[in-house]
PDB file of C-alpha atoms in Angstrom:
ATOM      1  CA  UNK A 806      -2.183 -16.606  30.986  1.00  0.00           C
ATOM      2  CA  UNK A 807       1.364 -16.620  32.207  1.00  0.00           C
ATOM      3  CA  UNK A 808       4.085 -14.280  31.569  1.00  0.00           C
ATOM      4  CA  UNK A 809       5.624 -16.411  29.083  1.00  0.00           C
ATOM      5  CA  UNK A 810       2.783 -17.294  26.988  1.00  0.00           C
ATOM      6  CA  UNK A 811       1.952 -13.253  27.116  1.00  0.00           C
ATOM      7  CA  UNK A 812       5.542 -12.780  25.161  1.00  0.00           C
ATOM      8  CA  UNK A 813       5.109 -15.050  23.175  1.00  0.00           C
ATOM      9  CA  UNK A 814       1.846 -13.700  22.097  1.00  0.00           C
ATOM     10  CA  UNK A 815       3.183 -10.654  22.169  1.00  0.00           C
ATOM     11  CA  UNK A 816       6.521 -11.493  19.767  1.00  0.00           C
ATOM     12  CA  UNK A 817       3.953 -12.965  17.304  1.00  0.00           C
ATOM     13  CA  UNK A 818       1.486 -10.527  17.190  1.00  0.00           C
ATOM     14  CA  UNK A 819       4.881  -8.420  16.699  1.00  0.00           C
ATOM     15  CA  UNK A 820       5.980 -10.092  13.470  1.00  0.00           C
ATOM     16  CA  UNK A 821       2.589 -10.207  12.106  1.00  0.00           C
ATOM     17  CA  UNK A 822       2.549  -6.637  12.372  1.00  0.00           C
ATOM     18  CA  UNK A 823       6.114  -6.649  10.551  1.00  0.00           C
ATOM     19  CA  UNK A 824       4.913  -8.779   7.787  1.00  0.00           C
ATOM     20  CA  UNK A 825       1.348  -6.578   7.348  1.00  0.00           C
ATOM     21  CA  UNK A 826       3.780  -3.373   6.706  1.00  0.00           C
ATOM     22  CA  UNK A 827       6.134  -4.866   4.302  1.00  0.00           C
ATOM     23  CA  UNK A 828       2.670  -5.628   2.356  1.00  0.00           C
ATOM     24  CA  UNK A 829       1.324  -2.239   2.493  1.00  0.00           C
ATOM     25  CA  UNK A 830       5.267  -1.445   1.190  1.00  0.00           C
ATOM     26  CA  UNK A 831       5.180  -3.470  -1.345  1.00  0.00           C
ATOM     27  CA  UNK A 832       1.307  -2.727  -2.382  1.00  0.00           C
ATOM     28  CA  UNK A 833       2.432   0.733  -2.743  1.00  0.00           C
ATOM     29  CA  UNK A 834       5.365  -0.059  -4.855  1.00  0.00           C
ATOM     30  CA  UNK A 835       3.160  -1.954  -7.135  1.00  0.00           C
ATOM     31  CA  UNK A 836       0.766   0.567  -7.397  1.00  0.00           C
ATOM     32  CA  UNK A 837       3.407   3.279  -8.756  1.00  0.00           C
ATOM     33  CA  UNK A 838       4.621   0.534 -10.931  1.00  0.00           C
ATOM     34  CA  UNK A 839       1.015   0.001 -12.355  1.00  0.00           C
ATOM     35  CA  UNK A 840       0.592   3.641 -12.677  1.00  0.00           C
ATOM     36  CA  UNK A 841       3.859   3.946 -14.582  1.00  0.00           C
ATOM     37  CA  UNK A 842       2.726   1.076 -17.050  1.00  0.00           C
ATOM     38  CA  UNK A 843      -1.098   2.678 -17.576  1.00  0.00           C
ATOM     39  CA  UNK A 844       0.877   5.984 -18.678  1.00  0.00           C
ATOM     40  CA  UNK A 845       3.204   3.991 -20.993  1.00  0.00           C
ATOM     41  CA  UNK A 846       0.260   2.047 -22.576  1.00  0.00           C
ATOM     42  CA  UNK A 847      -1.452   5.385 -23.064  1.00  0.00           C
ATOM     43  CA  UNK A 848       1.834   7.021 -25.072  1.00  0.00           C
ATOM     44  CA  UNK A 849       1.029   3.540 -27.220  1.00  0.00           C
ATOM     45  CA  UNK A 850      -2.270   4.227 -27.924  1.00  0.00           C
ATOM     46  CA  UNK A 851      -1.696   8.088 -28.526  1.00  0.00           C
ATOM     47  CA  UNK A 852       1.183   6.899 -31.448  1.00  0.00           C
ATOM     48  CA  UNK A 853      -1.387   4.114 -32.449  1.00  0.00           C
ATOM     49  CA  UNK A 854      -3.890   6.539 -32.962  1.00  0.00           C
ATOM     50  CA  UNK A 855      -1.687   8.870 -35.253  1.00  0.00           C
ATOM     51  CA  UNK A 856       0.216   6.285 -37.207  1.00  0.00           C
ATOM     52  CA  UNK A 857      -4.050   5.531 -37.881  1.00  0.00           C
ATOM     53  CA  UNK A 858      -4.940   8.911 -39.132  1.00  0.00           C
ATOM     54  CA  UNK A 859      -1.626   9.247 -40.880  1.00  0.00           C
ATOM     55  CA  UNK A 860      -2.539   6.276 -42.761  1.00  0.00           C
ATOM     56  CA  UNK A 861      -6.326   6.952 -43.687  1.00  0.00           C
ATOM     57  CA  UNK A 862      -4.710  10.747 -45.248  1.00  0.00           C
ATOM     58  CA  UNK A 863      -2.701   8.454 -47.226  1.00  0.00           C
ATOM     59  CA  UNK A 864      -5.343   6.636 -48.374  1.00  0.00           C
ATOM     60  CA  UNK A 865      -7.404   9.217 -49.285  1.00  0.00           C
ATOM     61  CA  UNK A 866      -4.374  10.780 -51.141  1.00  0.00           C
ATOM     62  CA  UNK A 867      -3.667   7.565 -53.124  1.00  0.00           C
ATOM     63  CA  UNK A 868      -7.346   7.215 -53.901  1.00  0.00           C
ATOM     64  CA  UNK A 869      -7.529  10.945 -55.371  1.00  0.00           C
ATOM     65  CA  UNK A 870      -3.966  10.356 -57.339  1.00  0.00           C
ATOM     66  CA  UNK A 871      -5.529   6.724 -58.801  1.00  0.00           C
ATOM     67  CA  UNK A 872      -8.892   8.874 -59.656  1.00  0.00           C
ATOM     68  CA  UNK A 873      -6.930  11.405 -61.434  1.00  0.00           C
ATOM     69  CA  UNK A 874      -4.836   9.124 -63.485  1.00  0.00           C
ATOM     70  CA  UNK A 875      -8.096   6.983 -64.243  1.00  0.00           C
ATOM     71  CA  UNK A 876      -6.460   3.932 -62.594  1.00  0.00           C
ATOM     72  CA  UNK A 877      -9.495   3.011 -60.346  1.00  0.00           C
ATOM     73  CA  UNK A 878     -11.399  -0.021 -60.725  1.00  0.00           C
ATOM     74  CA  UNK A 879     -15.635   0.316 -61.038  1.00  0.00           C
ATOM     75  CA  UNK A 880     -15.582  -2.042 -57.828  1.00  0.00           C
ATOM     76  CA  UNK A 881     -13.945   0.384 -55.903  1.00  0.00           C
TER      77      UNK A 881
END
């Protein structure tokens, strides 16, 4: 192998080492991105949940105010 071909081996082992670390940059970017988007989801779910519950207590309150002014059907 002569000199030349060595640098020119060399030069594009060089920017394939370049391009491997702005990967690993930009994998690591996405990664705190994904995290960031897993904890938002789970705020979602968490209000999901509670706008669920606060809905069945209404229920149940709606159902006990129907029962007490005998509006509630036999079906029911």
């Amino acid at each position: 192998m002569t000199l030349e071909q060595g640098d020119l081996i060399l030069e594009i082992l060089k920017k394939v080492q370049s391009d491997v670390a702005s990967i690993k940059r930009e994998q690591a970017s996405q990664g705190v991105r994904l995290a960031a988007i897993e904890d938002h989801q789970r705020g979602i779910m968490t209000s999901i949940y509670g706008m669920q519950s606060d809905i069945s207590d209404l229920k149940t309150r709606v159902d006990r105010i129907e029962v007490r002014l005998g509006l509630t059907d036999t079906e029911h």
